[in-house]
Tab-separated table of C-alpha atoms in Angstrom:
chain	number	residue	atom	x	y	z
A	6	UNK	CA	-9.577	54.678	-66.946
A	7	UNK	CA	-10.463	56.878	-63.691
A	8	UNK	CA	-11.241	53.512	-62.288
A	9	UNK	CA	-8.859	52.042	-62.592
A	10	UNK	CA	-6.498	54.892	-61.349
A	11	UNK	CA	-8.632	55.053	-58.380
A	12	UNK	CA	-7.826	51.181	-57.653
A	13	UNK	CA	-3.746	51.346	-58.250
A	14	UNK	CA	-4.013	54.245	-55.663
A	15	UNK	CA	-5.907	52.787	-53.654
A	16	UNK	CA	-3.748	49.362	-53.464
A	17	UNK	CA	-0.530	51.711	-53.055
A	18	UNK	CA	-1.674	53.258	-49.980
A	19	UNK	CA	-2.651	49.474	-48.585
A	20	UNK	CA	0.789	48.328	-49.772
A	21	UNK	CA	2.065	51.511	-47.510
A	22	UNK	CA	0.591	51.123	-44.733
A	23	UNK	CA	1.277	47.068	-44.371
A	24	UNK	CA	5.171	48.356	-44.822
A	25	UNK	CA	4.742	50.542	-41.726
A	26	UNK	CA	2.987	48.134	-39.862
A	27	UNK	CA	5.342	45.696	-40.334
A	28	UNK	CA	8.203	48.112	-39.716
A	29	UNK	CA	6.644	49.216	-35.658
A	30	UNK	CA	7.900	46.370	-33.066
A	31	UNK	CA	5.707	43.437	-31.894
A	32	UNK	CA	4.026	44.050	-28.464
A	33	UNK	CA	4.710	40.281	-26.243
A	34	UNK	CA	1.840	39.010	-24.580
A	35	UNK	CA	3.100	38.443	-21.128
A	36	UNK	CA	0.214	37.339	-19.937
A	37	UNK	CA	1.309	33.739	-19.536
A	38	UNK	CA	4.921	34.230	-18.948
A	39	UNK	CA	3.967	35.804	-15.811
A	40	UNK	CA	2.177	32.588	-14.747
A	41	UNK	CA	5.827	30.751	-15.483
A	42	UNK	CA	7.482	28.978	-12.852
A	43	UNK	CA	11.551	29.936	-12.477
A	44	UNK	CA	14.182	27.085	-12.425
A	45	UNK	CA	12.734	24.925	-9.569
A	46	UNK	CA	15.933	23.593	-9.184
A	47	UNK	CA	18.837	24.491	-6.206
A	48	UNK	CA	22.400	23.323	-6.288
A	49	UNK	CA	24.697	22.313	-3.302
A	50	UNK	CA	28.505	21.980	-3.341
A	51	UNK	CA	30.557	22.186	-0.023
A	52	UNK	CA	33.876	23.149	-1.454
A	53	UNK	CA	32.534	25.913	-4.563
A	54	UNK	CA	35.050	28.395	-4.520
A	55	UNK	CA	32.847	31.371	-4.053
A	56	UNK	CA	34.311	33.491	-6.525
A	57	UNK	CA	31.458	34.858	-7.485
A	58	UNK	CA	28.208	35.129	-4.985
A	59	UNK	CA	26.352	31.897	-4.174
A	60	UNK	CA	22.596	31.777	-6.405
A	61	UNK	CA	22.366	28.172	-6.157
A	62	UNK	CA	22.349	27.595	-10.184
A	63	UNK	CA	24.878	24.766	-11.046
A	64	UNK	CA	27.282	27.669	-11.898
A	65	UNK	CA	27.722	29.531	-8.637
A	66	UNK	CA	26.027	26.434	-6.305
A	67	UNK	CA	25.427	26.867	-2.487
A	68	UNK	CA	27.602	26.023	0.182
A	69	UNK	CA	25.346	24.376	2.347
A	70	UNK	CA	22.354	22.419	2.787
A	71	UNK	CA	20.663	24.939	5.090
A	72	UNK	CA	21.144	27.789	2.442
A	73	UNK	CA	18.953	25.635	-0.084
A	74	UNK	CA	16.818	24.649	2.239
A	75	UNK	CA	16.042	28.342	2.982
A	76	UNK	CA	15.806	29.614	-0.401
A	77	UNK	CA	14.057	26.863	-1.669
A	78	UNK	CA	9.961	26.797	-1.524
A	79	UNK	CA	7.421	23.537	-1.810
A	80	UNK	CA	7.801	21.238	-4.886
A	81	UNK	CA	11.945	22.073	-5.274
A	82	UNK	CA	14.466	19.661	-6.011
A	83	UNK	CA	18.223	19.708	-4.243
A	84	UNK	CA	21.276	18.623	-6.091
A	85	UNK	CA	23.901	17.600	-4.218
A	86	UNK	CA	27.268	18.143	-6.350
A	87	UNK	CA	29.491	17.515	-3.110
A	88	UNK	CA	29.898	15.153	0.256
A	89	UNK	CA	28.413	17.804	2.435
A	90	UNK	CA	30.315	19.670	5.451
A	91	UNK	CA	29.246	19.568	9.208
A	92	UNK	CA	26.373	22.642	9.710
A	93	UNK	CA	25.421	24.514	12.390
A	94	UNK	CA	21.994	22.276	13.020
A	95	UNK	CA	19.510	22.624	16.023
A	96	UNK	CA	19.707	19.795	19.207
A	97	UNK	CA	16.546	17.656	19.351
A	98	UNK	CA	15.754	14.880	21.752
A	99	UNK	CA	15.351	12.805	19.043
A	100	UNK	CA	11.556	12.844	19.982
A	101	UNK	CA	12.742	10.782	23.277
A	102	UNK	CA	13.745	8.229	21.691
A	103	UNK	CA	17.345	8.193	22.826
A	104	UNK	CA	16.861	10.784	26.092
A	105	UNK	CA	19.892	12.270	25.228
A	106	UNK	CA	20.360	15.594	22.642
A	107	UNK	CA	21.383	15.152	18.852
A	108	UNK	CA	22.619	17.498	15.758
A	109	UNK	CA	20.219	17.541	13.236
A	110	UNK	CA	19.406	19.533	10.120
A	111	UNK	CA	15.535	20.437	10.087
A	112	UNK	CA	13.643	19.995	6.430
A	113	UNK	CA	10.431	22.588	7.010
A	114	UNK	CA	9.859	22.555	2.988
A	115	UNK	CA	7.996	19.624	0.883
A	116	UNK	CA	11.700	18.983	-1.423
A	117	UNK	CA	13.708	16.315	-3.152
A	118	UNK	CA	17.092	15.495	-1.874
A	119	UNK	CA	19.485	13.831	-4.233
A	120	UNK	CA	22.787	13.203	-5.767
A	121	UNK	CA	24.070	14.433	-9.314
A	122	UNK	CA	23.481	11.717	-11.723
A	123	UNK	CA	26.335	9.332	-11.553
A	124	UNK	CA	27.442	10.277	-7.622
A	125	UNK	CA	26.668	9.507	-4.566
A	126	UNK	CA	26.795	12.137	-2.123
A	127	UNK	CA	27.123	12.335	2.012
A	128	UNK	CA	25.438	14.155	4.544
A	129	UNK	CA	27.201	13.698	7.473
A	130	UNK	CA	24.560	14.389	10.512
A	131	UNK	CA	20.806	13.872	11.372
A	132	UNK	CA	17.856	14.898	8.991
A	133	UNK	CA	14.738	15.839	10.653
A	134	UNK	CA	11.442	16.674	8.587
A	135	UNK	CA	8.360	18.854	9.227
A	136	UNK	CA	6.516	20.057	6.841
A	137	UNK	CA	2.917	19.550	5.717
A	138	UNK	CA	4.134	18.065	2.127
A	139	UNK	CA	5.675	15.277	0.677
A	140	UNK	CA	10.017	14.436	1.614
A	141	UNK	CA	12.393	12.580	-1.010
A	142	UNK	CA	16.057	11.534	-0.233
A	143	UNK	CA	17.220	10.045	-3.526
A	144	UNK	CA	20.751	8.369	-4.141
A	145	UNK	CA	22.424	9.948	-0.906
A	146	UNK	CA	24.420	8.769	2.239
A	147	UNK	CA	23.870	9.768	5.094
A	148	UNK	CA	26.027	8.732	7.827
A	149	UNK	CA	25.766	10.792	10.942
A	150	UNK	CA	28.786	10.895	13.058
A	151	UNK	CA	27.844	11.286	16.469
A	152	UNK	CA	26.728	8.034	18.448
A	153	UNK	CA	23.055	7.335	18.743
A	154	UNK	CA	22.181	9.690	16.395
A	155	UNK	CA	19.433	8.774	13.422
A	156	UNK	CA	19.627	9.139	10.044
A	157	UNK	CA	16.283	10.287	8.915
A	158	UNK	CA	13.818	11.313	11.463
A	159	UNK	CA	10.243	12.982	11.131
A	160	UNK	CA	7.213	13.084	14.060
A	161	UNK	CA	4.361	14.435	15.326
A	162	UNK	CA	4.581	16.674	12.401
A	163	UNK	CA	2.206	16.691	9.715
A	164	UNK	CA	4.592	15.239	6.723
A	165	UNK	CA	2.144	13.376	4.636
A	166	UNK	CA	4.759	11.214	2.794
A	167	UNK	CA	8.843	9.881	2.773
A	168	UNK	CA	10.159	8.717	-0.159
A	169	UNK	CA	13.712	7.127	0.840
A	170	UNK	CA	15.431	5.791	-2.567
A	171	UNK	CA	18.871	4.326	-3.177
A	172	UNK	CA	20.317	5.937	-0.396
A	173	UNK	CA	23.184	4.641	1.801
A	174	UNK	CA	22.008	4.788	5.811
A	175	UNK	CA	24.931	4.072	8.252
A	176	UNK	CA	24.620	4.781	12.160
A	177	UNK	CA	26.996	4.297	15.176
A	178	UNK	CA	24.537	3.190	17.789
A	179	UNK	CA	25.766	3.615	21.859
A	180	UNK	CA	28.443	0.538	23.071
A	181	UNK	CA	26.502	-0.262	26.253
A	182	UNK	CA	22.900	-0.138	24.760
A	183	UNK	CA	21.761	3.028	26.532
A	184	UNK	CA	18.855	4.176	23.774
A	185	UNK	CA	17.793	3.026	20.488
A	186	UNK	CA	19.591	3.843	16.954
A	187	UNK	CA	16.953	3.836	14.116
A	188	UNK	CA	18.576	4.783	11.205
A	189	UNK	CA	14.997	6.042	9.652
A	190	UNK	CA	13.004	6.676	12.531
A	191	UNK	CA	9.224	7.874	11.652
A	192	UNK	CA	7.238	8.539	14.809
A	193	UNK	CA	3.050	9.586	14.226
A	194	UNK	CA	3.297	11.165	11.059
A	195	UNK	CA	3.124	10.167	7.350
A	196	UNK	CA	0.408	8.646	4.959
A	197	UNK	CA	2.871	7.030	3.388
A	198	UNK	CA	6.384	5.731	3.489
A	199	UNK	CA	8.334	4.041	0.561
A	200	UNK	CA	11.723	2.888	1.585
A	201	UNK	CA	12.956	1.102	-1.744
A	202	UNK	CA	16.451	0.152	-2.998
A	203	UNK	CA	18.381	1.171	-0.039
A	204	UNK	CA	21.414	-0.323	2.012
A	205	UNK	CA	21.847	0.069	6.126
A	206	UNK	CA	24.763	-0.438	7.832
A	207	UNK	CA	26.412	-0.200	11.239
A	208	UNK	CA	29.468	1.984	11.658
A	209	UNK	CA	30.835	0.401	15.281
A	210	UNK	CA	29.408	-1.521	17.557
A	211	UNK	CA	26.858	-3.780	16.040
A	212	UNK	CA	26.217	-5.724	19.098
A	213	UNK	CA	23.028	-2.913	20.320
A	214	UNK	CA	20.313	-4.668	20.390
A	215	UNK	CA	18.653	-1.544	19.889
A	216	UNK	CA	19.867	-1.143	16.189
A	217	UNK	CA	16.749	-0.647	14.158
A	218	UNK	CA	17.350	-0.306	10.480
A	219	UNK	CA	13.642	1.040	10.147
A	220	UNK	CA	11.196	2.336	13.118
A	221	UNK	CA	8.043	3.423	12.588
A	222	UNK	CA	4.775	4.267	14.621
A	223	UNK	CA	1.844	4.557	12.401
A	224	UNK	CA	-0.549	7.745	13.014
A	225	UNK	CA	-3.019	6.811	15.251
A	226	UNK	CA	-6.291	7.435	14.211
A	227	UNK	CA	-8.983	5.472	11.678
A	228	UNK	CA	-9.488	8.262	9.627
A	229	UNK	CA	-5.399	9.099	9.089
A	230	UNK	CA	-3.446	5.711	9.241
A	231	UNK	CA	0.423	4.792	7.670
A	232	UNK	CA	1.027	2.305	4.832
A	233	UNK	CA	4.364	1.110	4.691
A	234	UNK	CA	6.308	0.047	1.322
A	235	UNK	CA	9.780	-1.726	2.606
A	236	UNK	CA	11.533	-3.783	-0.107
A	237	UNK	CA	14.204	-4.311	-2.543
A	238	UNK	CA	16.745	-2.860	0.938
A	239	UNK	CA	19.997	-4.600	2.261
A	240	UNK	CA	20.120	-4.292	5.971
A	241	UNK	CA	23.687	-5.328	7.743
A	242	UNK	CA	24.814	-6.083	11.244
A	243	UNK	CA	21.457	-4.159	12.550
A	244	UNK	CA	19.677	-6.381	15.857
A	245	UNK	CA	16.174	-5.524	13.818
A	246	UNK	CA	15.480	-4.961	10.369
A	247	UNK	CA	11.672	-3.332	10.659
A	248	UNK	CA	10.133	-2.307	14.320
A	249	UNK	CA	6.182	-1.735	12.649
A	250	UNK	CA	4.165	-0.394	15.327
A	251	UNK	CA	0.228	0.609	14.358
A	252	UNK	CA	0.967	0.945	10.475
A	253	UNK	CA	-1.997	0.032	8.859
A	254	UNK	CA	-0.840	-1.382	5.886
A	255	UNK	CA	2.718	-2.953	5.607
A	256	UNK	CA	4.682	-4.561	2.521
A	257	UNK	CA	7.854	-6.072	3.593
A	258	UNK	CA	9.255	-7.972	0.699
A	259	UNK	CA	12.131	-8.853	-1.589
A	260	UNK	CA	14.949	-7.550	1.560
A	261	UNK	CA	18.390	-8.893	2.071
A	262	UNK	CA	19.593	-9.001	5.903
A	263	UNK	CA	23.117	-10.110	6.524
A	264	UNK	CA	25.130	-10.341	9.443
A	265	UNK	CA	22.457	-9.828	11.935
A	266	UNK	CA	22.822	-9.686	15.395
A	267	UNK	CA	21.009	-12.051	17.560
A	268	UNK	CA	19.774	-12.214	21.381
A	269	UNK	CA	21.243	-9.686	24.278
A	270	UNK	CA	21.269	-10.046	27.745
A	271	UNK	CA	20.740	-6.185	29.082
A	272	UNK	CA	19.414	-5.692	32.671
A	273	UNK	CA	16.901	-7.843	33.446
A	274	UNK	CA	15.577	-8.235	30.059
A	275	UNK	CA	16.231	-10.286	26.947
A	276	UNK	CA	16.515	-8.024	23.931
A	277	UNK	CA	16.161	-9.929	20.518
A	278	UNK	CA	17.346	-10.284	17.245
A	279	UNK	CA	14.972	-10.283	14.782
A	280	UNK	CA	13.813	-9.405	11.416
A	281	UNK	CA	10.573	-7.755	11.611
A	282	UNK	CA	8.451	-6.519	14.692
A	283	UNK	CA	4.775	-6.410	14.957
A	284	UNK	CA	2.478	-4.100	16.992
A	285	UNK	CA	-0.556	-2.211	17.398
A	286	UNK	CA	-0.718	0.053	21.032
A	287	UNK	CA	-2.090	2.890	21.245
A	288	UNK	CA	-3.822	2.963	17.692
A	289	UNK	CA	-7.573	2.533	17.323
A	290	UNK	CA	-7.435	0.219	14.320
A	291	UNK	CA	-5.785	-2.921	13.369
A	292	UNK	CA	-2.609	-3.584	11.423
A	293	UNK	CA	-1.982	-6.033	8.089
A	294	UNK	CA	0.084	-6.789	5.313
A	295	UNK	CA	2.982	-9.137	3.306
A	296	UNK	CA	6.445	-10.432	4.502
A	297	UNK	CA	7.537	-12.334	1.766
A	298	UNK	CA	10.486	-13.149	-0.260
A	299	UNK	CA	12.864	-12.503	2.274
A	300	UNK	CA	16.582	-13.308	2.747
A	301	UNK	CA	18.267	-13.491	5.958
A	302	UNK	CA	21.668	-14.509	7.553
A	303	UNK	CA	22.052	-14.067	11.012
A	304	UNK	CA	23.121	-15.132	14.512
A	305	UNK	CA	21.611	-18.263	16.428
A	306	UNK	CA	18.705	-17.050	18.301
A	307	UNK	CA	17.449	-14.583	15.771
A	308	UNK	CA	14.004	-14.444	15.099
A	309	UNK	CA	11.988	-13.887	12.233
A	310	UNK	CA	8.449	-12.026	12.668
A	311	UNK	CA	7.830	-11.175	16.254
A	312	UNK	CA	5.428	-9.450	18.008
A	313	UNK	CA	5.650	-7.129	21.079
A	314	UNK	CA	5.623	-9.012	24.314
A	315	UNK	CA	3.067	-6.960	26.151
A	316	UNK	CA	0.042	-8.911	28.237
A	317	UNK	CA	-1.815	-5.242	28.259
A	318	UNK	CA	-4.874	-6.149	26.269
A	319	UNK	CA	-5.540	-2.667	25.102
A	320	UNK	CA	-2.006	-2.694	23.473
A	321	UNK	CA	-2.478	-6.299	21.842
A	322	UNK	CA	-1.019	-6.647	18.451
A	323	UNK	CA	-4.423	-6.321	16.360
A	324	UNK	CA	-3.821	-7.984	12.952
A	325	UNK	CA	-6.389	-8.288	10.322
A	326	UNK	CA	-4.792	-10.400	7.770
A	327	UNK	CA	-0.858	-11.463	7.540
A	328	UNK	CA	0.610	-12.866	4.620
A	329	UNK	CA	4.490	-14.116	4.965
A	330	UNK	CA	6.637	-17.230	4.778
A	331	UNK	CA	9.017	-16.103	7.793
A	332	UNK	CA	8.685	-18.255	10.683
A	333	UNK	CA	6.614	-16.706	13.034
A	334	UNK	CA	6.705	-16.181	17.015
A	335	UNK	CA	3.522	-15.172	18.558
A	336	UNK	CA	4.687	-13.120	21.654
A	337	UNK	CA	2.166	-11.139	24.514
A	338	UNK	CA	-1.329	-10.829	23.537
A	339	UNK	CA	-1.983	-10.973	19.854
A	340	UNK	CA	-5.588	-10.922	18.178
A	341	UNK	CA	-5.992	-12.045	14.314
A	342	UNK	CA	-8.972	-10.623	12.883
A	343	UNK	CA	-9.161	-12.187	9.835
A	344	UNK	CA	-6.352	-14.459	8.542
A	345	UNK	CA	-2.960	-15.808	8.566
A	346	UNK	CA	-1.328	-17.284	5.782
A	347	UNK	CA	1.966	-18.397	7.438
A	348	UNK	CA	4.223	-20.787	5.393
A	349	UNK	CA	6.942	-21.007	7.957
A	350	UNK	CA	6.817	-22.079	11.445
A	351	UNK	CA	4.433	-20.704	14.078
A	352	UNK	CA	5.681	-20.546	17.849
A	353	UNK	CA	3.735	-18.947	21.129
A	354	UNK	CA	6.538	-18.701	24.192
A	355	UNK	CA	7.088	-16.185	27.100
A	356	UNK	CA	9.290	-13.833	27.261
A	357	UNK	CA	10.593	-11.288	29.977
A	358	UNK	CA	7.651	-13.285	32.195
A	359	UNK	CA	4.866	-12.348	29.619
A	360	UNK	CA	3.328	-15.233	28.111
A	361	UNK	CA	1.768	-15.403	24.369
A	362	UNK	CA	-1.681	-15.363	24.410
A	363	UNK	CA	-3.389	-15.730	20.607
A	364	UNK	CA	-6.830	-15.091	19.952
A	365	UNK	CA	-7.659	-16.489	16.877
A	366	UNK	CA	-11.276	-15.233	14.829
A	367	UNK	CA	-10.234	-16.167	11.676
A	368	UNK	CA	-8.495	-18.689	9.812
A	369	UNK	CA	-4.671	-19.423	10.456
A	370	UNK	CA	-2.656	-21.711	7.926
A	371	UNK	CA	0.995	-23.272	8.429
A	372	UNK	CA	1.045	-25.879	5.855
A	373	UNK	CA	3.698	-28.091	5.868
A	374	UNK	CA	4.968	-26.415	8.968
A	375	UNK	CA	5.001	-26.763	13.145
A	376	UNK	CA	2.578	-24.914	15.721
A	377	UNK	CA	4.621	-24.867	19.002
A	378	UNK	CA	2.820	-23.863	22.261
A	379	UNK	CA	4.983	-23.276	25.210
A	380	UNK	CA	4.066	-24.018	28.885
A	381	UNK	CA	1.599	-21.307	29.757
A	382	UNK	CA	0.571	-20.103	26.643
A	383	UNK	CA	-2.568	-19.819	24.819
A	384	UNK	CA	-3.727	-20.103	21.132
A	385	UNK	CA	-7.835	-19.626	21.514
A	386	UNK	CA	-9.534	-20.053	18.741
A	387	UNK	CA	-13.023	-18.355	18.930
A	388	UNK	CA	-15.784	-17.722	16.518
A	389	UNK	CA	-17.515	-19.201	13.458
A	390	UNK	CA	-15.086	-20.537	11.322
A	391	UNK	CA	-11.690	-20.069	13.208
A	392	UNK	CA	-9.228	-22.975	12.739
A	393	UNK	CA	-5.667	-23.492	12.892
A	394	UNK	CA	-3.797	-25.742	10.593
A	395	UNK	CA	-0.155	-27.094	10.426
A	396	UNK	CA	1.853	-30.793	9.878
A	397	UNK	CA	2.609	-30.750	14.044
A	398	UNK	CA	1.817	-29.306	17.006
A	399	UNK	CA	4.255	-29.655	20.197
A	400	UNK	CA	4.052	-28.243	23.381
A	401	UNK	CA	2.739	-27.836	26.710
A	402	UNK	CA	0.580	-24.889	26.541
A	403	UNK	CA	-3.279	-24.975	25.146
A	404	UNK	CA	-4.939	-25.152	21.870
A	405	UNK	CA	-8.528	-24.281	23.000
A	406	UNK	CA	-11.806	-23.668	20.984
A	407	UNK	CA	-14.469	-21.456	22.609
A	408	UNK	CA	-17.459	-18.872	22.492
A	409	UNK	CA	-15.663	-17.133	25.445
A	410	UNK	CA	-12.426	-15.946	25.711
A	411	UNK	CA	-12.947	-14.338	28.852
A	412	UNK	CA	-11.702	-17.040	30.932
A	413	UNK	CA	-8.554	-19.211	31.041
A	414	UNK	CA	-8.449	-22.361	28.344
A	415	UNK	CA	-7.963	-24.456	31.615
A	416	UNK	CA	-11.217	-23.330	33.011
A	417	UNK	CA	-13.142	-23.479	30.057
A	418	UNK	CA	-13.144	-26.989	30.181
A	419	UNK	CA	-16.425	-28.289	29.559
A	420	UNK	CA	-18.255	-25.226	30.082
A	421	UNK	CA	-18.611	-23.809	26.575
A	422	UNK	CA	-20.259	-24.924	23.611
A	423	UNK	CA	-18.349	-25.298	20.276
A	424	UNK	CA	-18.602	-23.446	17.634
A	425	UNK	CA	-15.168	-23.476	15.862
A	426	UNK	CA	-13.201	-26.301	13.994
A	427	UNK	CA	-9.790	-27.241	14.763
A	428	UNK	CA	-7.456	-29.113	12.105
A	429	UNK	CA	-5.083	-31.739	13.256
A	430	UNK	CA	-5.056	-30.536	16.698
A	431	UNK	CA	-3.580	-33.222	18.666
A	432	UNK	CA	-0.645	-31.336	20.463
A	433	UNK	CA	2.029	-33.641	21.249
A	434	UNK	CA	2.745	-33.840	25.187
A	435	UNK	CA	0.367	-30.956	25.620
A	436	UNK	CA	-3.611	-30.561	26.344
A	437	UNK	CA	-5.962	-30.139	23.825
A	438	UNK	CA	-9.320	-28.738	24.756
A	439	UNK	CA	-12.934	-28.999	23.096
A	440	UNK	CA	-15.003	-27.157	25.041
């Protein structure tokens, strides 16, 4: 009986003690909640009404760009709820590109820039980047309105990648072609670029043959180099789609170009249309990659893929492999490394008094198509295994083979052993040498 006292007691004090327990007030571990991120997230709306003070929630948005831009830290995203107003942005020399001074908003954080879901939103001046991160414009115009001003713009700045997606690009370029108008104009910086889904246009004076819907110059070392993604755009009334100079790795496929403008007479020089541009100076490594699935409307005289007319052999266009079925025109001093799968036409000509000379130590292929050699230019073909191929071959330049490309075709005559193959190389009112 005592034993059982002792146990109901006992059990009553338990039962007690849980009550009081469960009566004194949870202690939260904030251990992790201090780790938590806050909303990562900024608004923008021009016209917000500002009756209560701007935060930059969707509530009580910012006013400007600038304001977000400031607040905002690595990794945020930007919503654009408005067309933006004209802000008081810095003047840059549009890293000498045009010579002359622009307005431009400067992006110093690693953000996302887009519209709210459903809209479309404008920016109506120059965007310049620099920061060590990774750049987004998503679903957003941006049309700036002073001539010769840019779009997009980032250089000699360490911004490791530029996303532009869906966005609307539009530039008024100068009337009398005094500096270039890139609307995205990438100069030395960036890993990576993706330029996907977009549309350019021209907002006066389409007739520049400056007009570059794209420019970009690669970094310039082996150890950092570009790759370029470029596809799935609509470029219109621009003189040049893509101006690629030392990007290491290019895709350039699945674009629409309408309304393009062709040749200009300006100076001395002839300035041309064309779709893509090829170069390599001042890089240390060679350049590569895919131009396919293109369509383009344009003016007579437009070309297709070009490169850079320049006879300075340390600023030859170096190309390891190149994939497209574009016509090509072989201008200056090219080198191909590797290969060439060309499925469109393949010229060599002069231009501005600089005549196309093409080294070739791989294998080139135009099936189906023409090789065209004008009067003082070169294809050399040079090393085991090099050989050209195509249906025709016209022209009064030289198709040579040889061990030595340090002299002239016309004086290798004879003089050098071969060690190359040539395909169908009977040029048509030209000279064809076996040396």
């Amino acid at each position: 009986m005592h034993a059982s006292r002792k146990l109901l007691a006992a059990l009553a004090v338990l039962a007690v003690a849980f009550v009081v327990l469960a009566a004194v007030p949870a202690v939260a571990d904030d251990s992790d909640a201090a780790d938590e991120p806050t909303s990562k997230t900024y608004y923008v709306k021009a016209d917000y009404d500002g009756t209560e003070p701007s935060d930059g929630t969707e509530a009580k948005p910012y006013t400007t760009l600038t304001a977000a831009l400031n607040a905002a830290s690595d990794g945020y995203t930007i919503i654009l709820k408005s067309d933006l107003k004209d802000e008081t942005t810095s003047a840059t020399t549009c890293y000498g590109l045009t010579g002359k001074n622009i307005n431009s908003l400067k992006v110093t954080k690693a953000v996302a820039i887009k519209s709210e879901v459903g809209k479309q939103y404008e920016i109506p001046y120059s965007v310049e980047m620099s920061t060590n991160g990774s750049v987004t414009f998503d679903n957003v115009k941006i049309a700036p309105t002073a001539k010769g001003a840019y779009a997009i713009a980032a250089g000699y700045e360490t911004v490791s990648e530029i996303i532009i997606n869906e966005c609307v690009l539009t530039v008024t370029p100068y009337a009398d072609g005094d500096g270039q108008t890139p609307a995205v104009y990438i100069t030395q910086t960036a890993k990576t670029v993706n330029v996907t889904g977009s549309t350019f246009d021209v907002a006066a004076d389409k007739g520049n043959q400056y007009t570059s819907a794209v420019m970009i110059w690669g970094l310039q070392n082996s150890t950092d180099t570009t790759t370029a993604t470029i596809t799935g755009n609509t470029v219109n009334g621009y003189a040049r789609f893509v101006n690629i100079d030392g990007v290491a790795s290019f895709s350039i496929n699945d674009n629409t170009a309408e309304d393009m403008v062709g040749p200009l007479q300006i100076g001395s020089e002839l300035k041309g249309g064309m779709f893509v541009q090829l170069s390599s100076s001042g890089v240390s490594h060679s350049i590569g990659g895919t131009i396919k699935n293109n369509t383009i409307s344009a003016a007579s005289g437009f070309q297709q893929v070009v490169t850079y007319p320049t006879d300075d052999e340390s600023k030859a266009a170096d190309i390891t492999t190149l994939d497209t079925d574009c016509d090509v025109v072989f201008k200056g001093a090219v080198k191909i490394q590797t290969s060439a799968t060309i499925t469109g036409n393949i010229s060599l000509i002069s231009e501005n008094g600089v005549d196309a000379n093409v080294v070739v130590k791989g294998a080139v292929t135009a099936t189906g198509k023409n090789l065209t050699i004008a009067e003082d230019c070169t294809m050399i073909l040079t090393g085991s295994g090099a050989s050209i191929d195509s249906n025709a071959k016209t022209g009064d330049g030289f198709l040579a083979a040889t061990s030595d490309v340090s002299k002239k075709p016309e004086e290798a005559v004879g003089a050098y052993k071969v060690d190359v193959s040539i395909a169908n190389s009977n040029l048509s009112g030209g000279k064809v040498l076996n040396t």
